[in-house]
């Protein structure tokens, strides 16, 4: 008795033969290799949304943006609401640290709520930044811009806060809307909301 299976006597015209399948697999593998090669040649992209404008929340988007740019990423940082103060030339030099609501603050909330405590905490952090030779917000912005990071200012927030487009650092892209930010995120390899 033979162990070979006998093919059906009638072959459906839509059925593919083994050689047809092998040809299709080879063609698909070649297309996949082309796609992978094309993707490998593309510059990786990072998109960050900065929504907060306190001193401690200004550092993460700037450090991540400049570091990613140093690693060859194309980086866009979309600043909206209080995050707009990070790229506002005057306001960025006077960002505050909130002494209330942060469980890692060295001050209990009851004391942090006292008048003037935000200024005290901000001065303490500014001293720590200076003593540790950490880059300032202004230095990080300038370095990031030199490295090709695109800082975008949300037009709706500019209007809402009644800022002037000339209030921002040179090199900041103004007049950007949410649709542009969403398109940028959709095209990015990494998206972060800070």
Tab-separated table of N, CA, C and O in Angstrom, residues 52-54 58 79-93 95 137 141 161 163 168-169:
chain	number	residue	atom	x	y	z
A	52	UNK	N	3.185	71.636	30.511
A	52	UNK	CA	3.352	72.253	31.828
A	52	UNK	C	4.519	73.225	31.796
A	52	UNK	O	5.518	72.976	31.134
A	53	UNK	N	4.406	74.315	32.554
A	53	UNK	CA	5.420	75.356	32.504
A	53	UNK	C	6.111	75.629	33.821
A	53	UNK	O	6.624	76.723	34.024
A	54	UNK	N	6.146	74.657	34.723
A	54	UNK	CA	6.897	74.862	35.962
A	54	UNK	C	8.356	74.500	35.702
A	54	UNK	O	8.675	73.811	34.728
A	58	UNK	N	9.841	71.806	32.910
A	58	UNK	CA	10.477	72.339	31.705
A	58	UNK	C	11.663	71.477	31.293
A	58	UNK	O	11.966	71.353	30.104
A	79	UNK	N	4.454	72.912	22.106
A	79	UNK	CA	4.194	73.540	23.401
A	79	UNK	C	2.780	74.111	23.414
A	79	UNK	O	2.426	74.920	22.549
A	80	UNK	N	1.997	73.692	24.397
A	80	UNK	CA	0.634	74.176	24.512
A	80	UNK	C	0.323	74.500	25.969
A	80	UNK	O	0.980	73.997	26.879
A	81	UNK	N	-0.652	75.338	26.190
A	81	UNK	CA	-1.029	75.841	27.518
A	81	UNK	C	0.213	76.282	28.285
A	81	UNK	O	1.026	77.006	27.750
A	82	UNK	N	0.390	75.863	29.538
A	82	UNK	CA	1.497	76.401	30.329
A	82	UNK	C	2.846	75.985	29.780
A	82	UNK	O	3.868	76.623	30.062
A	83	UNK	N	2.884	74.949	28.972
A	83	UNK	CA	4.137	74.541	28.334
A	83	UNK	C	4.693	75.601	27.406
A	83	UNK	O	5.878	75.619	27.091
A	84	UNK	N	3.819	76.509	26.981
A	84	UNK	CA	4.239	77.617	26.123
A	84	UNK	C	5.240	78.530	26.833
A	84	UNK	O	6.106	79.133	26.194
A	85	UNK	N	5.157	78.608	28.174
A	85	UNK	CA	6.078	79.470	28.925
A	85	UNK	C	7.528	79.003	28.817
A	85	UNK	O	8.454	79.799	28.984
A	86	UNK	N	7.747	77.743	28.510
A	86	UNK	CA	9.103	77.216	28.370
A	86	UNK	C	9.830	77.903	27.223
A	86	UNK	O	11.035	78.169	27.312
A	87	UNK	N	9.128	78.208	26.133
A	87	UNK	CA	9.769	78.809	24.961
A	87	UNK	C	9.490	80.310	24.846
A	87	UNK	O	9.893	80.943	23.881
A	88	UNK	N	8.807	80.854	25.845
A	88	UNK	CA	8.561	82.302	25.916
A	88	UNK	C	9.841	82.918	26.478
A	88	UNK	O	10.277	82.590	27.583
A	89	UNK	N	10.466	83.806	25.734
A	89	UNK	CA	11.800	84.274	26.090
A	89	UNK	C	11.885	84.876	27.491
A	89	UNK	O	12.820	84.586	28.236
A	90	UNK	N	10.926	85.677	27.888
A	90	UNK	CA	10.969	86.287	29.229
A	90	UNK	C	10.478	85.329	30.310
A	90	UNK	O	11.092	85.180	31.350
A	91	UNK	N	9.353	84.691	30.073
A	91	UNK	CA	8.765	83.817	31.095
A	91	UNK	C	9.646	82.604	31.406
A	91	UNK	O	9.655	82.108	32.519
A	92	UNK	N	10.391	82.126	30.413
A	92	UNK	CA	11.237	80.944	30.636
A	92	UNK	C	12.361	81.229	31.631
A	92	UNK	O	12.901	80.309	32.239
A	93	UNK	N	12.705	82.484	31.807
A	93	UNK	CA	13.774	82.855	32.745
A	93	UNK	C	13.265	82.968	34.176
A	93	UNK	O	14.052	83.171	35.097
A	95	UNK	N	10.645	80.690	35.543
A	95	UNK	CA	9.750	79.573	35.819
A	95	UNK	C	9.832	79.219	37.297
A	95	UNK	O	10.897	79.240	37.897
A	137	UNK	N	17.476	76.499	31.473
A	137	UNK	CA	16.423	76.327	30.456
A	137	UNK	C	16.851	77.020	29.165
A	137	UNK	O	16.758	76.446	28.075
A	141	UNK	N	17.403	75.277	25.504
A	141	UNK	CA	16.646	75.704	24.322
A	141	UNK	C	17.601	76.056	23.193
A	141	UNK	O	17.424	75.604	22.049
A	161	UNK	N	-3.629	83.134	25.762
A	161	UNK	CA	-2.791	83.788	26.770
A	161	UNK	C	-2.443	85.230	26.399
A	161	UNK	O	-1.763	85.919	27.154
A	163	UNK	N	-0.361	86.264	24.151
A	163	UNK	CA	1.064	86.448	23.918
A	163	UNK	C	1.248	87.014	22.526
A	163	UNK	O	0.404	86.860	21.653
A	168	UNK	N	8.646	84.850	21.683
A	168	UNK	CA	9.293	83.548	21.765
A	168	UNK	C	10.733	83.612	21.262
A	168	UNK	O	11.115	84.521	20.543
A	169	UNK	N	11.510	82.618	21.672
A	169	UNK	CA	12.899	82.542	21.224
A	169	UNK	C	12.965	82.533	19.707
A	169	UNK	O	12.084	81.976	19.045
